Every structure is written in structure tokens, then in C-alpha cells.
Amino acid sequence: MEPKWRTLSSQTRLKDRWIDVRADRCETPSGVEVNPYYVLSYVDWVHVVALTPEQELVLIRQYRHAAGDWFLEIPGGGVDARDGDIEQAARRELAEETGYTSERWQHVTTLYPNPATHTNRVHTYLAMHAVATLERRLDPGEEGLGTLVMPFDYILNQLAAGILGQAMHVASVTLAARVLARL
Amino acid sequence: MEPKWRTLSSQTRLKDRWIDVRADRCETPSGVEVNPYYVLSYVDWVHVVALTPEQELVLIRQYRHAAGDWFLEIPGGGVDARDGDIEQAARRELAEETGYTSERWQHVTTLYPNPATHTNRVHTYLAMHAVATLERRLDPGEEGLGTLVMPFDYILNQLAAGILGQAMHVASVTLAARVLARL
């Protein structure tokens, strides 16, 4: 067990429904003080790599304000108090954002979005034989969100070109592809 | 060109050397107000997938305080005003953090860490025939940072098991592997 940093004190700097930033005063094992060290607290996230029976990937197209542009993304979101477990959160996000459902779910991986700054983890699920069965239920501000399907092989071949702009989504999609190759 | 959100007003909420959070009041194309929308501004980041002549991946082991644990990571960091261009930032980070250098660099991909919340992009470079030639130059608080090499194939096979805990690093490593397979 390697020694960890000690948190000498901690202060909330910005907090509401959408953000939670604290500033910690830390000491490394060799006694160096690191102050302030900002930590962003989030609930865990889920990503869903959903494939239709025709091996198409279920995608959404969404405006992302920090980058100021539209992005092709895989469905996902935050684990919610309503969710009995993490897989349930993945099922709920897929259904709400796309109307697709699946009876064949598999956990792919659990990673950290950014362990330097974010407290949370991101859990990736593979949903096979996904079919459009429900009406979508979008949150306010998501009214321009479009659902589409594209051939999974095409997406994989265009990842380095940036077809999915979000790096964490690329991790989820490539690891799902590796898991699928072994199924 | 699809319509973008309008920023009606913007206010800095928390800013110093390590963090920059603003709260925007936005309006979607259909007139829905989104307020507040928090945006985290960062400089662009670089990731380096450096392979030795023996096809080993150059890694660092680093304590990450938000997650409160140690992580195996690929070298990387922020693009700096000193850097003439982005590839230079990648060369500098590899050398400073690991002491490895390379004469064979290739751009792999440019993605967004999180376009919903972060303004910046992350640029991934592949460094081939990397060799240990320099003394490392670590920043304060990085004194426990270890450099190691591990077989690239082993790392690829253990990604879903979480050997590299950070999702963005997984994206960079898997896309570098796809680019390499085509070289």
C-alpha cells in the first residue's frame, strides 16, 4: 500500500445542483503542501454502447455549450437516486434519450473521467439487439437532441478522425468493440 | 449549419491558476432559457503514447487526489505558452515526466475531454522508438511520480480491466493502436 496524500482542510467553493467544487489543503507523503487543490464532485456516470440487430450503433446528436458545437455521442448520463443499480441507470438513459431498449446487457468497463479533478467513475455497458420500442423522454433544453443509427464498423474506422468528439465516449466504444470481438 | 445556443450573459464564479469556472445564461434555438450553465475553461491538453523499440508503453504512476488513489497513466499535460506548437508540448511533457525522447512523432487524434463542461481539447501523439535519454524534471508535488515501461500488448489486453484508470487515456491508447496497425 503506497502512502496517500493527507487532506489537512477542505472548503466548499461553489455548489449548486449542477456543480460542486471544493478546495483542499493537502500534504504529500514527503511533507510537501499542495494548496489549493480543487476537486469537482459528481455522481457516477453511465455510457451505453447500444447495437441494433444490424450492428448499427445507436447515437444521439446534442449541442454542447462548453465547446459551443454539436456532437455525435453515445447515450449516457448520471446515476440517479431512482436507479436501483448502475445497470438500471444505463437502461433508463438509453430508453429516455433514444427510445431504444435491449434485453441483452453486459458490463464492459468502469473507469474514471479524470481522477485528478473529478471524484466520480464512468461505467460502460454494452446493449445488444437494441430496438426502438418507446417514445423518447427528453429533459428541458434537450429538445434539439436527435437519435440516429450508424454502422458500428464505420464509426470505429472514423474514431481517429473525430466522428465522436468526446474522448470518454471513444474509450467506451473501443473497449466495447474489444469485448465484442471476444464474445 | 445548425443553430447554436446564444449566451445572454456570463459571469466568472471561481478563478485562479488551477481553475476557471463561469456561469452562463443561455437560450436554446427554440427559446428555452438554460441558466445557470457552468463552463470550465482549461488550456488544451496533450497525451503521449510513447513506445520503446521493444514495443513497450512508457507509463507514469501518479497519485490523483480527486479519486484518492494511485494511477498508471500515459504522460501528458497542458499546452504551455513556452511551447511553439502542440507537438512541442507533447515532446516536452514526455521528456519532463519520463526522461524519454523520440525522433518519430505522429499525430493520432484530437478530441474533447468533455464538451459539455470543458472548453478545451486533448491532442494525442504517438512517439515511436522512444528511449530514455534525459533526467526527469518533476514539478513540486510530483516527487512520488514513477516511470515504468510495460508491454503494449499486455496493456491493450488489460484496458477493460482498468489497468489505465483514466478514460481519456484509454481513448488515446486504443486510437494509437488502431493507427499503428495501419502503419
Coordinates of C-alpha atoms in Angstrom, one line a residue:
Chain A
M1 CA 0.0 0.0 0.0
E2 CA 1.6 3.2 -1.1
P3 CA 1.0 6.2 1.1
K4 CA -1.7 8.7 0.0
W5 CA -2.0 12.4 0.4
R6 CA -3.5 13.8 3.6
T7 CA -6.3 16.3 3.4
L8 CA -5.5 18.9 6.1
S9 CA -8.6 21.0 5.4
S10 CA -11.3 21.3 2.9
Q11 CA -13.6 24.1 1.9
T12 CA -16.6 24.2 -0.5
R13 CA -16.1 27.0 -3.0
L14 CA -19.0 26.6 -5.4
K15 CA -22.0 24.4 -5.1
D16 CA -25.5 24.0 -6.6
R17 CA -27.5 21.4 -8.5
W18 CA -25.0 21.3 -11.4
I19 CA -21.6 21.8 -9.9
D20 CA -19.7 21.1 -6.6
V21 CA -16.2 22.5 -6.3
R22 CA -14.1 22.2 -3.1
A23 CA -10.6 23.5 -2.4
D24 CA -8.5 21.1 -0.3
R25 CA -5.2 21.8 1.5
C26 CA -3.2 18.6 1.1
E27 CA 0.1 17.2 2.2
T28 CA 2.1 14.7 0.2
P29 CA 3.8 11.7 1.9
S30 CA 7.1 13.6 1.8
G31 CA 5.6 16.6 3.5
V32 CA 5.1 18.9 0.5
E33 CA 2.0 21.1 1.0
V34 CA -0.3 21.4 -2.0
N35 CA -2.8 24.2 -1.6
P36 CA -5.3 24.8 -3.0
Y37 CA -6.2 21.6 -4.8
Y38 CA -9.6 21.9 -6.5
V39 CA -11.9 18.8 -6.5
L40 CA -15.1 18.5 -8.6
S41 CA -17.6 16.2 -7.1
Y42 CA -20.1 14.4 -9.5
V43 CA -22.3 11.4 -9.3
D44 CA -21.2 8.4 -11.3
W45 CA -21.9 8.4 -15.0
V46 CA -23.0 5.6 -17.3
H47 CA -22.3 5.2 -21.1
V48 CA -24.3 2.9 -23.3
V49 CA -22.9 1.2 -26.4
A50 CA -26.1 0.0 -27.9
L51 CA -26.1 -2.1 -31.1
T52 CA -29.1 -2.9 -33.3
P53 CA -29.5 -6.4 -34.7
E54 CA -28.0 -5.0 -37.9
Q55 CA -24.8 -4.0 -36.0
E56 CA -25.6 -0.3 -36.1
L57 CA -24.6 1.9 -33.2
V58 CA -27.4 4.0 -31.5
L59 CA -26.3 7.6 -31.3
I60 CA -27.6 11.0 -30.2
R61 CA -26.7 14.3 -31.6
Q62 CA -26.5 17.0 -29.0
Y63 CA -25.4 20.6 -28.6
R64 CA -22.6 21.0 -26.0
H65 CA -22.3 24.5 -24.8
A66 CA -18.8 24.5 -23.3
A67 CA -17.4 23.5 -26.7
G68 CA -20.0 25.6 -28.5
D69 CA -20.9 23.0 -31.1
W70 CA -22.9 19.9 -32.0
F71 CA -21.6 16.4 -31.2
L72 CA -22.4 12.8 -32.1
E73 CA -22.5 10.9 -28.8
I74 CA -23.4 7.6 -27.3
P75 CA -26.3 7.8 -24.8
G76 CA -25.5 8.3 -21.2
G77 CA -25.9 10.3 -18.1
G78 CA -25.7 10.4 -14.3
V79 CA -26.7 7.6 -12.0
D80 CA -29.9 8.7 -10.3
A81 CA -31.4 8.1 -6.8
R82 CA -34.3 6.4 -8.7
D83 CA -31.9 3.8 -10.2
G84 CA -31.8 0.5 -8.3
D85 CA -28.4 -0.2 -9.5
I86 CA -25.9 1.1 -12.1
E87 CA -27.1 -1.2 -15.0
Q88 CA -30.6 0.2 -14.3
A89 CA -29.3 3.7 -14.8
A90 CA -27.8 2.6 -18.2
R91 CA -31.2 1.1 -19.2
R92 CA -33.0 4.3 -18.2
E93 CA -30.7 6.6 -20.0
L94 CA -30.8 4.6 -23.2
A95 CA -34.6 4.5 -23.1
E96 CA -35.1 8.1 -22.2
E97 CA -32.6 9.6 -24.7
T98 CA -33.3 7.3 -27.7
G99 CA -36.4 5.2 -27.1
Y100 CA -34.3 2.1 -27.7
T101 CA -34.4 -0.9 -25.3
S102 CA -32.5 -4.1 -25.0
E103 CA -32.8 -7.4 -23.1
R104 CA -29.1 -8.3 -23.5
W105 CA -26.8 -6.1 -21.3
Q106 CA -23.2 -6.6 -20.4
H107 CA -20.8 -4.5 -18.3
V108 CA -17.8 -3.5 -20.3
T109 CA -15.6 -1.4 -18.0
T110 CA -15.5 1.1 -15.2
L111 CA -13.1 3.9 -15.5
Y112 CA -12.5 7.4 -14.1
P113 CA -13.4 10.5 -16.2
N114 CA -10.5 12.4 -14.7
P115 CA -9.2 11.2 -11.3
A116 CA -7.0 14.3 -10.9
T117 CA -10.1 16.6 -10.8
H118 CA -13.3 14.5 -10.7
T119 CA -14.3 12.2 -7.9
N120 CA -16.6 10.0 -10.0
R121 CA -16.4 7.0 -12.2
V122 CA -17.9 6.2 -15.5
H123 CA -19.5 2.7 -16.1
T124 CA -19.8 1.5 -19.7
Y125 CA -22.4 -1.1 -20.7
L126 CA -23.0 -2.9 -24.0
A127 CA -26.6 -3.4 -25.0
M128 CA -27.0 -5.9 -27.8
H129 CA -30.1 -6.4 -30.1
A130 CA -31.3 -2.9 -29.2
V131 CA -34.6 -2.0 -30.8
A132 CA -36.7 1.2 -30.9
T133 CA -39.7 0.4 -28.7
L134 CA -40.5 3.6 -26.6
E135 CA -41.2 7.3 -27.0
R136 CA -38.2 9.4 -26.0
R137 CA -38.5 11.5 -22.9
L138 CA -36.2 14.5 -23.1
D139 CA -35.3 17.0 -20.4
P140 CA -35.9 20.7 -21.0
G141 CA -33.1 22.1 -23.1
E142 CA -32.7 18.7 -24.9
E143 CA -35.4 19.5 -27.5
G144 CA -32.9 19.5 -30.4
L145 CA -31.5 16.1 -29.4
G146 CA -31.6 13.8 -32.4
T147 CA -31.4 10.0 -32.4
L148 CA -29.8 8.1 -35.2
V149 CA -28.1 4.8 -36.0
M150 CA -24.9 4.3 -38.0
P151 CA -22.9 1.2 -38.9
F152 CA -20.7 0.3 -36.0
D153 CA -17.7 -0.6 -38.2
Y154 CA -17.9 2.8 -39.9
I155 CA -17.9 4.6 -36.5
L156 CA -14.9 2.5 -35.4
N157 CA -13.0 3.4 -38.6
Q158 CA -13.7 7.2 -38.2
L159 CA -12.9 7.5 -34.5
A160 CA -9.4 8.9 -35.0
A161 CA -11.0 11.4 -37.4
G162 CA -13.1 12.6 -34.5
I163 CA -16.6 11.3 -35.5
L164 CA -17.3 11.0 -31.8
G165 CA -15.8 14.2 -30.4
Q166 CA -15.8 13.2 -26.7
A167 CA -12.7 11.3 -25.6
M168 CA -14.5 9.2 -22.9
H169 CA -17.1 8.1 -25.5
V170 CA -14.2 6.9 -27.6
A171 CA -12.9 4.8 -24.7
S172 CA -16.3 3.2 -24.1
V173 CA -16.8 2.4 -27.8
T174 CA -13.3 0.9 -28.4
L175 CA -13.5 -1.2 -25.3
A176 CA -17.0 -2.4 -26.2
A177 CA -15.6 -3.4 -29.6
R178 CA -12.7 -5.3 -27.9
V179 CA -15.2 -7.1 -25.6
L180 CA -17.5 -7.9 -28.6
A181 CA -14.6 -9.5 -30.6
R182 CA -14.2 -12.0 -27.7
L183 CA -17.9 -12.8 -27.3
Chain B
M1 CA -25.3 24.8 -40.1
E2 CA -27.5 24.0 -37.2
P3 CA -28.3 26.8 -34.9
K4 CA -26.3 27.2 -31.7
W5 CA -27.2 28.4 -28.2
R6 CA -27.0 32.1 -27.5
T7 CA -25.1 33.2 -24.5
L8 CA -27.2 36.1 -23.0
S9 CA -24.8 36.8 -20.1
S10 CA -21.7 35.3 -18.5
Q11 CA -20.2 35.6 -15.0
T12 CA -16.9 34.3 -13.6
R13 CA -17.7 32.3 -10.5
L14 CA -14.3 30.9 -9.4
K15 CA -10.9 31.6 -11.0
D16 CA -7.3 31.2 -10.1
R17 CA -4.2 29.5 -11.5
W18 CA -5.8 26.0 -11.3
I19 CA -9.5 26.6 -12.1
D20 CA -11.7 28.9 -14.1
V21 CA -15.5 28.4 -13.7
R22 CA -18.0 30.7 -15.3
A23 CA -21.8 30.6 -15.2
D24 CA -23.6 31.4 -18.5
R25 CA -27.2 32.3 -19.0
C26 CA -28.1 30.7 -22.3
E27 CA -31.0 30.5 -24.7
T28 CA -31.6 27.4 -27.0
P29 CA -32.7 27.9 -30.6
S30 CA -36.3 27.3 -29.6
G31 CA -36.2 29.9 -26.9
V32 CA -35.7 27.8 -23.8
E33 CA -33.6 29.6 -21.2
V34 CA -30.9 27.5 -19.6
N35 CA -29.5 29.2 -16.5
P36 CA -27.0 28.7 -14.9
Y37 CA -24.9 26.7 -17.3
Y38 CA -21.4 26.2 -15.8
V39 CA -18.4 26.1 -18.1
L40 CA -14.8 25.1 -17.0
S41 CA -12.1 26.8 -19.1
Y42 CA -8.8 24.9 -19.5
V43 CA -5.8 25.1 -21.8
D44 CA -5.6 22.3 -24.3
W45 CA -4.0 19.1 -23.1
V46 CA -1.6 16.6 -24.8
H47 CA -1.4 12.8 -24.4
V48 CA 1.7 10.9 -25.4
V49 CA 1.6 7.2 -26.4
A50 CA 5.3 6.5 -26.4
L51 CA 6.6 3.1 -27.5
T52 CA 10.1 1.8 -27.0
P53 CA 11.9 -0.1 -29.8
E54 CA 10.8 -3.3 -27.9
Q55 CA 7.1 -2.3 -28.2
E56 CA 6.7 -1.3 -24.6
L57 CA 4.5 1.6 -23.5
V58 CA 6.1 4.3 -21.4
L59 CA 4.0 5.0 -18.3
I60 CA 4.0 7.0 -15.2
R61 CA 2.5 6.2 -11.8
Q62 CA 0.9 9.1 -10.1
Y63 CA -1.3 9.9 -7.1
R64 CA -4.6 11.6 -8.1
H65 CA -6.2 13.4 -5.3
A66 CA -9.8 13.7 -6.5
A67 CA -10.1 9.9 -6.8
G68 CA -7.8 9.5 -3.8
D69 CA -5.6 6.8 -5.3
W70 CA -2.6 5.9 -7.5
F71 CA -3.0 5.5 -11.2
L72 CA -1.0 4.2 -14.1
E73 CA -1.1 6.9 -16.8
I74 CA 0.4 7.9 -20.1
P75 CA 2.5 11.1 -20.0
G76 CA 0.7 14.3 -20.7
G77 CA -0.2 17.8 -19.5
G78 CA -1.3 21.2 -20.6
V79 CA -0.1 23.1 -23.6
D80 CA 2.2 25.9 -22.3
A81 CA 3.0 29.4 -23.6
R82 CA 6.6 28.2 -23.9
D83 CA 5.5 25.6 -26.5
G84 CA 6.0 26.6 -30.1
D85 CA 3.2 24.3 -31.2
I86 CA 1.2 21.4 -29.8
E87 CA 3.6 18.7 -30.9
Q88 CA 6.3 20.6 -29.0
A89 CA 4.1 20.4 -25.9
A90 CA 3.9 16.6 -26.3
R91 CA 7.7 16.3 -26.7
R92 CA 8.2 18.5 -23.6
E93 CA 5.8 16.6 -21.4
L94 CA 7.2 13.2 -22.4
A95 CA 10.8 14.4 -21.6
E96 CA 9.9 16.2 -18.4
E97 CA 7.8 13.4 -16.9
T98 CA 9.7 10.3 -18.1
G99 CA 13.1 11.4 -19.5
Y100 CA 12.2 9.6 -22.7
T101 CA 12.6 11.2 -26.1
S102 CA 11.8 10.2 -29.6
E103 CA 12.5 11.4 -33.1
R104 CA 9.5 9.8 -34.7
W105 CA 6.3 11.6 -33.8
Q106 CA 2.8 11.3 -35.3
H107 CA -0.5 13.0 -34.5
V108 CA -3.2 10.4 -33.7
T109 CA -6.3 12.3 -32.9
T110 CA -7.8 15.5 -31.4
L111 CA -10.8 15.1 -29.2
Y112 CA -12.7 16.9 -26.4
P113 CA -12.3 15.8 -22.8
N114 CA -15.9 16.8 -22.1
P115 CA -17.5 19.3 -24.5
A116 CA -20.5 19.7 -22.1
T117 CA -18.4 21.2 -19.3
H118 CA -14.8 21.8 -20.6
T119 CA -13.8 24.3 -23.3
N120 CA -10.6 22.5 -24.2
R121 CA -9.4 19.8 -26.5
V122 CA -6.9 16.9 -26.0
H123 CA -4.4 16.1 -28.7
T124 CA -2.9 12.6 -28.8
Y125 CA 0.6 11.9 -30.2
L126 CA 2.3 8.7 -30.9
A127 CA 6.1 8.6 -30.2
M128 CA 7.9 5.6 -31.7
H129 CA 11.3 4.3 -30.9
A130 CA 11.3 6.2 -27.6
V131 CA 14.4 5.9 -25.5
A132 CA 15.4 7.1 -22.0
T133 CA 18.0 9.9 -22.7
L134 CA 17.3 12.7 -20.2
E135 CA 16.9 13.3 -16.5
R136 CA 13.3 13.8 -15.5
R137 CA 12.2 17.3 -14.3
L138 CA 9.3 17.0 -12.0
D139 CA 7.1 19.7 -10.6
P140 CA 6.6 20.2 -6.8
G141 CA 4.1 17.6 -5.6
E142 CA 5.2 15.2 -8.3
E143 CA 8.1 13.7 -6.3
G144 CA 6.4 10.3 -6.0
L145 CA 5.9 10.0 -9.7
G146 CA 7.4 6.8 -11.1
T147 CA 8.3 6.0 -14.7
L148 CA 7.9 2.4 -16.0
V149 CA 7.5 0.5 -19.2
M150 CA 5.2 -2.4 -19.8
P151 CA 4.5 -4.4 -23.0
F152 CA 2.0 -2.6 -25.2
D153 CA 0.0 -5.7 -26.0
Y154 CA -0.4 -6.5 -22.3
I155 CA -1.7 -3.0 -21.6
L156 CA -4.2 -3.3 -24.5
N157 CA -5.5 -6.6 -23.2
Q158 CA -6.0 -5.2 -19.7
L159 CA -7.7 -2.0 -20.6
A160 CA -11.3 -3.2 -19.9
A161 CA -10.0 -4.5 -16.5
G162 CA -9.0 -0.9 -15.8
I163 CA -5.2 -1.1 -15.9
L164 CA -5.2 2.6 -17.1
G165 CA -7.9 4.1 -14.9
Q166 CA -8.5 7.3 -16.8
A167 CA -11.0 7.1 -19.6
M168 CA -9.3 9.7 -21.8
H169 CA -6.0 7.8 -21.7
V170 CA -7.8 4.7 -22.8
A171 CA -9.2 6.6 -25.8
S172 CA -5.7 7.8 -26.7
V173 CA -4.1 4.3 -26.3
T174 CA -6.7 2.5 -28.3
L175 CA -6.7 5.0 -31.1
A176 CA -2.9 4.9 -31.3
A177 CA -3.1 1.1 -31.5
R178 CA -5.5 1.5 -34.4
V179 CA -3.2 3.9 -36.2
L180 CA -0.2 1.7 -35.6
A181 CA -2.0 -1.3 -37.1
R182 CA -2.2 0.7 -40.3
L183 CA 1.4 2.0 -40.4

